[in-house]
């Protein structure tokens, strides 16, 4: 009786780990560049940390901006996975800079507005669906349970008055102000907002206002002082 034969099947060669790392490292950049290439209005000059330069849109356009990247890996990772918030935080962390931040913001606003109004909706842009998945996962990790709510509240409200005092006016109001001119002081613009709200509500001494989420009480103080109404203010 013949002995059974044995066939040795070689195990497939694995992809080198460094090749996988390289592909993953380049993915955020490809995703962000793909999105920028869909923005035809104005002009954006993107300067990489290694000296490479990319141009998007029309060079010499009235709406033009320049972005200088100091750390490509971190810049594209933050933009790809955290969107406009990631790009903003990367700017404050010195990962990229520009000689005109207003121009950069204007360029993005013009292009995103145009794309959302065209046949190509914003949710069909390269990478946006992935961003939705990433954001969904991040929110899932911070679901509004009792424990995570306590943590979320602490991260926002426990920063202390000293922090908010660095960039707010004396009213310590951190919602948007109402500016009548570009050089109007922040405190004046906040007061203008308060007064516009009071007039819109037609407040008088016979009214009782409940303000939920009053912060440091800037609006409540203004309404009570100038319109004589009764105020009940609630905050965390």
mmCIF file of C-alpha atoms in Angstrom:
data_model
loop_
_atom_site.group_PDB
_atom_site.id
_atom_site.type_symbol
_atom_site.label_atom_id
_atom_site.label_comp_id
_atom_site.label_asym_id
_atom_site.label_seq_id
_atom_site.Cartn_x
_atom_site.Cartn_y
_atom_site.Cartn_z
ATOM 1 C CA UNK A 1 0.000 0.000 0.000
ATOM 2 C CA UNK A 2 1.448 3.301 -1.041
ATOM 3 C CA UNK A 3 2.036 5.931 1.650
ATOM 4 C CA UNK A 4 -0.211 9.011 1.350
ATOM 5 C CA UNK A 5 1.425 11.919 -0.405
ATOM 6 C CA UNK A 6 1.737 15.296 1.264
ATOM 7 C CA UNK A 7 1.452 18.585 -0.583
ATOM 8 C CA UNK A 8 3.032 21.605 1.038
ATOM 9 C CA UNK A 9 1.278 24.837 0.174
ATOM 10 C CA UNK A 10 3.484 27.889 0.773
ATOM 11 C CA UNK A 11 1.969 30.541 3.020
ATOM 12 C CA UNK A 12 1.283 33.772 1.124
ATOM 13 C CA UNK A 13 3.911 36.423 1.536
ATOM 14 C CA UNK A 14 2.813 39.162 3.889
ATOM 15 C CA UNK A 15 2.859 42.811 2.949
ATOM 16 C CA UNK A 16 5.855 44.490 4.573
ATOM 17 C CA UNK A 17 4.814 46.379 7.682
ATOM 18 C CA UNK A 18 6.585 49.527 6.544
ATOM 19 C CA UNK A 19 4.572 49.491 3.293
ATOM 20 C CA UNK A 20 1.337 49.349 5.267
ATOM 21 C CA UNK A 21 2.464 52.177 7.511
ATOM 22 C CA UNK A 22 3.441 54.254 4.484
ATOM 23 C CA UNK A 23 0.045 53.695 2.840
ATOM 24 C CA UNK A 24 -1.841 54.608 6.001
ATOM 25 C CA UNK A 25 0.365 57.632 6.606
ATOM 26 C CA UNK A 26 -0.379 58.969 3.131
ATOM 27 C CA UNK A 27 -4.123 58.360 3.278
ATOM 28 C CA UNK A 28 -5.106 61.557 5.166
ATOM 29 C CA UNK A 29 -3.078 63.668 2.739
ATOM 30 C CA UNK A 30 -4.684 62.049 -0.301
ATOM 31 C CA UNK A 31 -8.130 62.574 1.178
ATOM 32 C CA UNK A 32 -7.559 66.260 1.975
ATOM 33 C CA UNK A 33 -5.900 66.985 -1.378
ATOM 34 C CA UNK A 34 -8.813 65.279 -3.129
ATOM 35 C CA UNK A 35 -11.198 67.621 -1.351
ATOM 36 C CA UNK A 36 -9.136 70.729 -2.124
ATOM 37 C CA UNK A 37 -9.044 69.792 -5.806
ATOM 38 C CA UNK A 38 -12.833 70.097 -5.850
ATOM 39 C CA UNK A 39 -12.621 73.748 -4.829
ATOM 40 C CA UNK A 40 -12.187 75.780 -8.045
ATOM 41 C CA UNK A 41 -12.961 79.307 -6.863
ATOM 42 C CA UNK A 42 -10.235 81.725 -5.892
ATOM 43 C CA UNK A 43 -6.694 80.519 -5.390
ATOM 44 C CA UNK A 44 -4.949 78.601 -2.623
ATOM 45 C CA UNK A 45 -1.179 78.155 -2.387
ATOM 46 C CA UNK A 46 -0.323 75.158 -0.191
ATOM 47 C CA UNK A 47 3.330 74.990 0.877
ATOM 48 C CA UNK A 48 4.481 71.636 2.266
ATOM 49 C CA UNK A 49 7.087 71.328 5.004
ATOM 50 C CA UNK A 50 9.543 69.759 2.528
ATOM 51 C CA UNK A 51 9.291 72.702 0.130
ATOM 52 C CA UNK A 52 6.760 71.273 -2.312
ATOM 53 C CA UNK A 53 4.100 73.730 -3.450
ATOM 54 C CA UNK A 54 0.593 72.961 -4.665
ATOM 55 C CA UNK A 55 -1.872 75.403 -6.213
ATOM 56 C CA UNK A 56 -5.641 75.027 -6.131
ATOM 57 C CA UNK A 57 -8.146 77.109 -8.034
ATOM 58 C CA UNK A 58 -7.008 80.095 -10.084
ATOM 59 C CA UNK A 59 -3.641 81.678 -9.341
ATOM 60 C CA UNK A 60 -3.899 85.451 -8.905
ATOM 61 C CA UNK A 61 -7.609 85.387 -8.111
ATOM 62 C CA UNK A 62 -9.062 88.235 -5.988
ATOM 63 C CA UNK A 63 -9.865 85.621 -3.333
ATOM 64 C CA UNK A 64 -6.470 84.042 -2.736
ATOM 65 C CA UNK A 65 -4.768 82.557 0.291
ATOM 66 C CA UNK A 66 -1.502 80.962 1.352
ATOM 67 C CA UNK A 67 -1.044 78.087 3.800
ATOM 68 C CA UNK A 68 2.435 77.139 5.037
ATOM 69 C CA UNK A 69 2.584 73.663 6.614
ATOM 70 C CA UNK A 70 5.266 72.935 9.212
ATOM 71 C CA UNK A 71 4.305 69.299 9.909
ATOM 72 C CA UNK A 72 2.660 67.518 6.977
ATOM 73 C CA UNK A 73 1.716 64.342 8.844
ATOM 74 C CA UNK A 74 -0.004 66.125 11.708
ATOM 75 C CA UNK A 75 -1.632 68.741 9.464
ATOM 76 C CA UNK A 76 -3.303 66.271 7.118
ATOM 77 C CA UNK A 77 -4.256 63.903 9.926
ATOM 78 C CA UNK A 78 -6.064 66.631 11.834
ATOM 79 C CA UNK A 79 -7.774 68.027 8.743
ATOM 80 C CA UNK A 80 -8.854 64.577 7.537
ATOM 81 C CA UNK A 81 -10.241 63.243 10.781
ATOM 82 C CA UNK A 82 -11.387 66.404 12.568
ATOM 83 C CA UNK A 83 -12.398 68.697 9.696
ATOM 84 C CA UNK A 84 -12.481 72.459 10.160
ATOM 85 C CA UNK A 85 -12.060 72.151 13.929
ATOM 86 C CA UNK A 86 -8.930 70.070 13.419
ATOM 87 C CA UNK A 87 -7.529 72.607 10.981
ATOM 88 C CA UNK A 88 -8.277 75.448 13.390
ATOM 89 C CA UNK A 89 -6.609 73.695 16.304
ATOM 90 C CA UNK A 90 -3.620 72.856 14.101
ATOM 91 C CA UNK A 91 -3.267 76.576 13.381
ATOM 92 C CA UNK A 92 -3.284 77.508 17.068
ATOM 93 C CA UNK A 93 -0.742 74.741 17.748
ATOM 94 C CA UNK A 94 1.641 76.141 15.113
ATOM 95 C CA UNK A 95 1.366 73.161 12.764
ATOM 96 C CA UNK A 96 0.623 75.571 9.915
ATOM 97 C CA UNK A 97 0.490 79.313 9.493
ATOM 98 C CA UNK A 98 -0.417 81.999 7.006
ATOM 99 C CA UNK A 99 0.214 85.672 6.416
ATOM 100 C CA UNK A 100 -3.542 86.317 6.175
ATOM 101 C CA UNK A 101 -5.850 84.068 8.193
ATOM 102 C CA UNK A 102 -8.923 86.003 7.028
ATOM 103 C CA UNK A 103 -8.043 85.169 3.409
ATOM 104 C CA UNK A 104 -7.775 81.450 4.220
ATOM 105 C CA UNK A 105 -11.174 81.434 5.906
ATOM 106 C CA UNK A 106 -12.702 83.439 3.036
ATOM 107 C CA UNK A 107 -11.333 80.996 0.468
ATOM 108 C CA UNK A 108 -12.916 78.018 2.209
ATOM 109 C CA UNK A 109 -16.235 79.817 2.720
ATOM 110 C CA UNK A 110 -16.493 80.827 -0.941
ATOM 111 C CA UNK A 111 -15.746 77.317 -2.170
ATOM 112 C CA UNK A 112 -17.883 75.382 0.289
ATOM 113 C CA UNK A 113 -20.838 77.700 -0.383
ATOM 114 C CA UNK A 114 -20.449 77.203 -4.135
ATOM 115 C CA UNK A 115 -20.121 73.427 -3.851
ATOM 116 C CA UNK A 116 -23.151 73.091 -1.602
ATOM 117 C CA UNK A 117 -25.209 75.074 -4.076
ATOM 118 C CA UNK A 118 -24.102 72.996 -7.074
ATOM 119 C CA UNK A 119 -25.125 69.503 -8.169
ATOM 120 C CA UNK A 120 -22.303 68.071 -6.058
ATOM 121 C CA UNK A 121 -23.620 68.140 -2.519
ATOM 122 C CA UNK A 122 -21.223 68.509 0.383
ATOM 123 C CA UNK A 123 -21.843 64.953 1.585
ATOM 124 C CA UNK A 124 -20.554 63.629 -1.765
ATOM 125 C CA UNK A 125 -17.200 65.352 -1.499
ATOM 126 C CA UNK A 126 -14.138 63.111 -1.039
ATOM 127 C CA UNK A 127 -13.646 62.152 2.571
ATOM 128 C CA UNK A 128 -16.825 63.703 3.955
ATOM 129 C CA UNK A 129 -18.562 60.358 4.442
ATOM 130 C CA UNK A 130 -15.487 59.068 6.265
ATOM 131 C CA UNK A 131 -15.498 62.174 8.444
ATOM 132 C CA UNK A 132 -19.107 61.438 9.343
ATOM 133 C CA UNK A 133 -18.151 57.933 10.448
ATOM 134 C CA UNK A 134 -15.215 59.221 12.485
ATOM 135 C CA UNK A 135 -17.345 61.920 14.114
ATOM 136 C CA UNK A 136 -20.097 59.387 14.834
ATOM 137 C CA UNK A 137 -17.571 57.135 16.571
ATOM 138 C CA UNK A 138 -16.146 60.041 18.581
ATOM 139 C CA UNK A 139 -19.634 61.087 19.701
ATOM 140 C CA UNK A 140 -20.464 57.469 20.535
ATOM 141 C CA UNK A 141 -17.465 57.388 22.862
ATOM 142 C CA UNK A 142 -18.786 60.549 24.511
ATOM 143 C CA UNK A 143 -22.456 59.536 24.598
ATOM 144 C CA UNK A 144 -24.606 61.582 26.931
ATOM 145 C CA UNK A 145 -24.652 59.197 29.880
ATOM 146 C CA UNK A 146 -24.532 60.523 33.432
ATOM 147 C CA UNK A 147 -20.798 59.824 33.748
ATOM 148 C CA UNK A 148 -19.774 61.260 30.372
ATOM 149 C CA UNK A 149 -22.042 64.272 30.893
ATOM 150 C CA UNK A 150 -20.198 65.074 34.097
ATOM 151 C CA UNK A 151 -16.888 64.800 32.258
ATOM 152 C CA UNK A 152 -18.060 66.907 29.310
ATOM 153 C CA UNK A 153 -19.378 69.607 31.636
ATOM 154 C CA UNK A 154 -16.156 69.632 33.643
ATOM 155 C CA UNK A 155 -14.014 69.996 30.516
ATOM 156 C CA UNK A 156 -16.033 73.051 29.490
ATOM 157 C CA UNK A 157 -17.011 74.832 32.675
ATOM 158 C CA UNK A 158 -14.129 73.981 34.993
ATOM 159 C CA UNK A 159 -11.587 75.924 32.942
ATOM 160 C CA UNK A 160 -11.943 78.849 35.324
ATOM 161 C CA UNK A 161 -12.572 82.577 35.028
ATOM 162 C CA UNK A 162 -8.901 83.280 34.380
ATOM 163 C CA UNK A 163 -9.033 81.397 31.074
ATOM 164 C CA UNK A 164 -12.203 83.080 29.827
ATOM 165 C CA UNK A 165 -10.941 86.455 30.987
ATOM 166 C CA UNK A 166 -8.039 86.172 28.535
ATOM 167 C CA UNK A 167 -10.273 86.623 25.515
ATOM 168 C CA UNK A 168 -13.668 87.893 26.687
ATOM 169 C CA UNK A 169 -14.789 91.355 27.748
ATOM 170 C CA UNK A 170 -15.891 92.344 31.240
ATOM 171 C CA UNK A 171 -19.358 90.810 30.764
ATOM 172 C CA UNK A 172 -17.677 87.402 30.244
ATOM 173 C CA UNK A 173 -20.110 86.635 27.424
ATOM 174 C CA UNK A 174 -18.902 83.856 25.123
ATOM 175 C CA UNK A 175 -21.797 83.756 22.642
ATOM 176 C CA UNK A 176 -21.552 85.779 19.433
ATOM 177 C CA UNK A 177 -21.683 89.555 19.697
ATOM 178 C CA UNK A 178 -23.475 91.981 17.375
ATOM 179 C CA UNK A 179 -20.916 94.182 15.631
ATOM 180 C CA UNK A 180 -21.909 97.318 13.740
ATOM 181 C CA UNK A 181 -18.348 97.977 12.523
ATOM 182 C CA UNK A 182 -15.107 95.960 12.289
ATOM 183 C CA UNK A 183 -13.364 98.083 14.934
ATOM 184 C CA UNK A 184 -16.201 98.128 17.461
ATOM 185 C CA UNK A 185 -15.009 97.021 20.936
ATOM 186 C CA UNK A 186 -16.204 93.565 21.973
ATOM 187 C CA UNK A 187 -17.968 94.813 25.100
ATOM 188 C CA UNK A 188 -19.934 97.376 23.082
ATOM 189 C CA UNK A 189 -20.920 94.695 20.564
ATOM 190 C CA UNK A 190 -22.088 92.367 23.332
ATOM 191 C CA UNK A 191 -24.129 95.172 24.905
ATOM 192 C CA UNK A 192 -25.656 95.900 21.487
ATOM 193 C CA UNK A 193 -26.676 92.252 21.235
ATOM 194 C CA UNK A 194 -28.258 92.323 24.689
ATOM 195 C CA UNK A 195 -30.217 95.446 23.860
ATOM 196 C CA UNK A 196 -31.394 94.082 20.512
ATOM 197 C CA UNK A 197 -32.746 90.983 22.277
ATOM 198 C CA UNK A 198 -34.530 93.091 24.880
ATOM 199 C CA UNK A 199 -36.145 95.267 22.215
ATOM 200 C CA UNK A 200 -37.132 92.223 20.181
ATOM 201 C CA UNK A 201 -38.839 90.749 23.247
ATOM 202 C CA UNK A 202 -40.406 94.139 24.063
ATOM 203 C CA UNK A 203 -39.390 93.721 27.679
ATOM 204 C CA UNK A 204 -40.934 95.862 30.384
ATOM 205 C CA UNK A 205 -41.152 95.979 34.165
ATOM 206 C CA UNK A 206 -44.161 93.629 34.099
ATOM 207 C CA UNK A 207 -42.223 90.774 32.463
ATOM 208 C CA UNK A 208 -40.569 87.810 34.150
ATOM 209 C CA UNK A 209 -37.750 86.317 32.069
ATOM 210 C CA UNK A 210 -36.347 82.814 32.560
ATOM 211 C CA UNK A 211 -32.818 82.524 31.144
ATOM 212 C CA UNK A 212 -31.517 78.964 30.971
ATOM 213 C CA UNK A 213 -27.760 78.870 30.562
ATOM 214 C CA UNK A 214 -27.001 82.411 31.686
ATOM 215 C CA UNK A 215 -23.216 82.086 31.898
ATOM 216 C CA UNK A 216 -21.929 84.945 34.029
ATOM 217 C CA UNK A 217 -25.272 86.751 33.866
ATOM 218 C CA UNK A 218 -24.429 89.499 31.399
ATOM 219 C CA UNK A 219 -27.790 89.478 29.628
ATOM 220 C CA UNK A 220 -29.769 89.107 32.860
ATOM 221 C CA UNK A 221 -27.991 92.083 34.403
ATOM 222 C CA UNK A 222 -28.563 94.222 31.314
ATOM 223 C CA UNK A 223 -32.250 93.333 31.036
ATOM 224 C CA UNK A 224 -32.950 93.951 34.722
ATOM 225 C CA UNK A 225 -30.972 97.205 34.838
ATOM 226 C CA UNK A 226 -32.243 98.827 31.647
ATOM 227 C CA UNK A 227 -35.740 97.347 31.256
ATOM 228 C CA UNK A 228 -36.765 96.727 34.859
ATOM 229 C CA UNK A 229 -37.975 93.185 34.286
ATOM 230 C CA UNK A 230 -37.762 90.348 36.774
ATOM 231 C CA UNK A 231 -35.103 87.744 35.949
ATOM 232 C CA UNK A 232 -34.690 84.097 36.919
ATOM 233 C CA UNK A 233 -31.325 82.837 35.643
ATOM 234 C CA UNK A 234 -30.106 79.230 35.670
ATOM 235 C CA UNK A 235 -26.632 77.928 34.896
ATOM 236 C CA UNK A 236 -24.442 74.921 35.694
#
